[in-house]
């Protein structure tokens, strides 16, 4: 029984740490040659949830910096090769934290060869709320007016984090999100 309790505790702790990790996914149009895109322009996505002005600037600055590393140039001209837009979502998840103390029931000290009966032990479970801030980044071919790339990063925005932690989280998330951009050319 004690082994089961330890196994359950380990499983809960692994699950809790997985909840805190950023999740990044992306998809792209397979038939598009991304090497043709050299410039981009920021556009607003109609009816999209947005963040405050400070966070919006941090997001666009982080994306601008990563795209500059990829050789893309930001412009205000309507003739840009790509139109970029983003939307955000702030939601919540419950996190369970559990830990056990004492020996509990089982072979050894609480039962078996050394005596029988229940040992002294307890399990404590606490819940907390985790805010999961998701960022969706869309890239549109401006000439064809078609979505060509979409990336989603969860746990990017945390309204309760301190400013320096927020910025660091945004920069880390954007770097992970754009790591595989542009997609490899189709052979």
mmCIF file of C-alpha atoms in Angstrom, residues 64-176:
data_model
loop_
_atom_site.group_PDB
_atom_site.id
_atom_site.type_symbol
_atom_site.label_atom_id
_atom_site.label_comp_id
_atom_site.label_asym_id
_atom_site.label_seq_id
_atom_site.Cartn_x
_atom_site.Cartn_y
_atom_site.Cartn_z
ATOM 1 C CA UNK A 64 9.968 41.262 -34.556
ATOM 2 C CA UNK A 65 13.331 40.270 -33.038
ATOM 3 C CA UNK A 66 12.881 36.571 -33.890
ATOM 4 C CA UNK A 67 11.704 37.299 -37.446
ATOM 5 C CA UNK A 68 14.662 39.658 -37.990
ATOM 6 C CA UNK A 69 16.949 36.706 -37.140
ATOM 7 C CA UNK A 70 15.131 34.790 -39.881
ATOM 8 C CA UNK A 71 15.796 37.536 -42.451
ATOM 9 C CA UNK A 72 12.328 39.131 -42.538
ATOM 10 C CA UNK A 73 11.899 42.903 -42.489
ATOM 11 C CA UNK A 74 9.001 44.711 -40.850
ATOM 12 C CA UNK A 75 7.281 47.384 -42.919
ATOM 13 C CA UNK A 76 4.188 49.568 -42.721
ATOM 14 C CA UNK A 77 3.533 49.246 -46.472
ATOM 15 C CA UNK A 78 0.438 47.426 -47.698
ATOM 16 C CA UNK A 79 2.691 45.705 -50.232
ATOM 17 C CA UNK A 80 4.336 43.552 -47.525
ATOM 18 C CA UNK A 81 4.711 39.886 -48.445
ATOM 19 C CA UNK A 82 3.097 38.689 -45.220
ATOM 20 C CA UNK A 83 0.436 40.085 -42.941
ATOM 21 C CA UNK A 84 0.898 39.082 -39.300
ATOM 22 C CA UNK A 85 -1.798 39.124 -36.667
ATOM 23 C CA UNK A 86 -2.180 37.646 -33.231
ATOM 24 C CA UNK A 87 -4.798 36.986 -30.633
ATOM 25 C CA UNK A 88 -4.580 35.990 -27.012
ATOM 26 C CA UNK A 89 -6.610 34.023 -24.500
ATOM 27 C CA UNK A 90 -6.297 33.997 -20.752
ATOM 28 C CA UNK A 91 -7.868 30.976 -19.057
ATOM 29 C CA UNK A 92 -7.395 29.029 -15.869
ATOM 30 C CA UNK A 93 -6.555 25.489 -14.849
ATOM 31 C CA UNK A 94 -6.607 23.807 -11.466
ATOM 32 C CA UNK A 95 -3.357 22.396 -10.116
ATOM 33 C CA UNK A 96 -3.277 19.669 -7.454
ATOM 34 C CA UNK A 97 -0.327 19.473 -5.071
ATOM 35 C CA UNK A 98 -0.181 16.391 -2.831
ATOM 36 C CA UNK A 99 2.397 15.151 -0.376
ATOM 37 C CA UNK A 100 2.504 12.479 2.331
ATOM 38 C CA UNK A 101 4.170 12.422 5.729
ATOM 39 C CA UNK A 102 4.839 9.592 8.151
ATOM 40 C CA UNK A 103 5.181 5.895 7.577
ATOM 41 C CA UNK A 104 1.575 4.896 6.934
ATOM 42 C CA UNK A 105 0.414 1.285 6.643
ATOM 43 C CA UNK A 106 2.441 -1.470 5.063
ATOM 44 C CA UNK A 107 5.267 -3.913 5.614
ATOM 45 C CA UNK A 108 8.138 -2.891 7.818
ATOM 46 C CA UNK A 109 7.487 -0.327 10.523
ATOM 47 C CA UNK A 110 3.682 -0.272 10.299
ATOM 48 C CA UNK A 111 3.018 -3.963 9.724
ATOM 49 C CA UNK A 112 4.602 -7.200 8.621
ATOM 50 C CA UNK A 113 7.635 -8.594 10.536
ATOM 51 C CA UNK A 114 8.105 -5.675 12.932
ATOM 52 C CA UNK A 115 4.568 -5.489 14.239
ATOM 53 C CA UNK A 116 1.124 -4.828 12.913
ATOM 54 C CA UNK A 117 -1.424 -2.101 12.678
ATOM 55 C CA UNK A 118 -1.580 1.395 11.295
ATOM 56 C CA UNK A 119 1.374 3.743 11.420
ATOM 57 C CA UNK A 120 1.239 7.489 11.771
ATOM 58 C CA UNK A 121 0.868 9.246 8.436
ATOM 59 C CA UNK A 122 -1.163 11.767 6.513
ATOM 60 C CA UNK A 123 -1.621 13.023 2.997
ATOM 61 C CA UNK A 124 -2.182 16.697 2.276
ATOM 62 C CA UNK A 125 -3.768 17.904 -0.960
ATOM 63 C CA UNK A 126 -3.912 21.571 -1.949
ATOM 64 C CA UNK A 127 -5.303 23.190 -5.069
ATOM 65 C CA UNK A 128 -4.281 26.399 -6.754
ATOM 66 C CA UNK A 129 -5.284 28.219 -9.897
ATOM 67 C CA UNK A 130 -2.859 28.538 -12.796
ATOM 68 C CA UNK A 131 -3.546 31.156 -15.449
ATOM 69 C CA UNK A 132 -2.743 29.874 -18.901
ATOM 70 C CA UNK A 133 -2.144 32.655 -21.364
ATOM 71 C CA UNK A 134 -2.268 31.459 -24.931
ATOM 72 C CA UNK A 135 -0.906 33.291 -27.945
ATOM 73 C CA UNK A 136 -2.041 32.496 -31.496
ATOM 74 C CA UNK A 137 0.168 33.951 -34.240
ATOM 75 C CA UNK A 138 -1.125 33.939 -37.820
ATOM 76 C CA UNK A 139 0.767 34.702 -41.037
ATOM 77 C CA UNK A 140 -1.170 35.468 -44.210
ATOM 78 C CA UNK A 141 0.090 35.614 -47.789
ATOM 79 C CA UNK A 142 -0.886 39.204 -48.594
ATOM 80 C CA UNK A 143 -1.181 38.600 -52.355
ATOM 81 C CA UNK A 144 -3.437 35.540 -52.078
ATOM 82 C CA UNK A 145 -5.159 36.618 -48.837
ATOM 83 C CA UNK A 146 -4.629 33.110 -47.417
ATOM 84 C CA UNK A 147 -3.412 31.836 -44.079
ATOM 85 C CA UNK A 148 -0.021 30.180 -44.688
ATOM 86 C CA UNK A 149 1.345 29.669 -41.148
ATOM 87 C CA UNK A 150 -0.201 29.455 -37.689
ATOM 88 C CA UNK A 151 1.535 28.997 -34.363
ATOM 89 C CA UNK A 152 0.078 28.548 -30.912
ATOM 90 C CA UNK A 153 1.990 28.949 -27.657
ATOM 91 C CA UNK A 154 0.279 28.209 -24.373
ATOM 92 C CA UNK A 155 1.342 29.466 -20.963
ATOM 93 C CA UNK A 156 2.928 32.503 -22.589
ATOM 94 C CA UNK A 157 0.979 35.225 -20.811
ATOM 95 C CA UNK A 158 0.563 35.315 -17.042
ATOM 96 C CA UNK A 159 -1.256 38.411 -15.795
ATOM 97 C CA UNK A 160 -0.175 37.699 -12.207
ATOM 98 C CA UNK A 161 3.562 37.367 -12.912
ATOM 99 C CA UNK A 162 6.017 40.128 -12.078
ATOM 100 C CA UNK A 163 7.000 42.326 -15.065
ATOM 101 C CA UNK A 164 10.489 40.854 -15.547
ATOM 102 C CA UNK A 165 9.123 37.283 -15.362
ATOM 103 C CA UNK A 166 6.387 38.167 -17.886
ATOM 104 C CA UNK A 167 8.888 39.559 -20.378
ATOM 105 C CA UNK A 168 11.237 36.597 -19.983
ATOM 106 C CA UNK A 169 8.325 34.176 -20.462
ATOM 107 C CA UNK A 170 7.165 35.990 -23.613
ATOM 108 C CA UNK A 171 10.652 36.018 -25.146
ATOM 109 C CA UNK A 172 11.230 32.334 -24.359
ATOM 110 C CA UNK A 173 7.845 31.364 -25.747
ATOM 111 C CA UNK A 174 8.266 33.345 -28.991
ATOM 112 C CA UNK A 175 11.739 31.859 -29.555
ATOM 113 C CA UNK A 176 10.276 28.355 -29.157
#
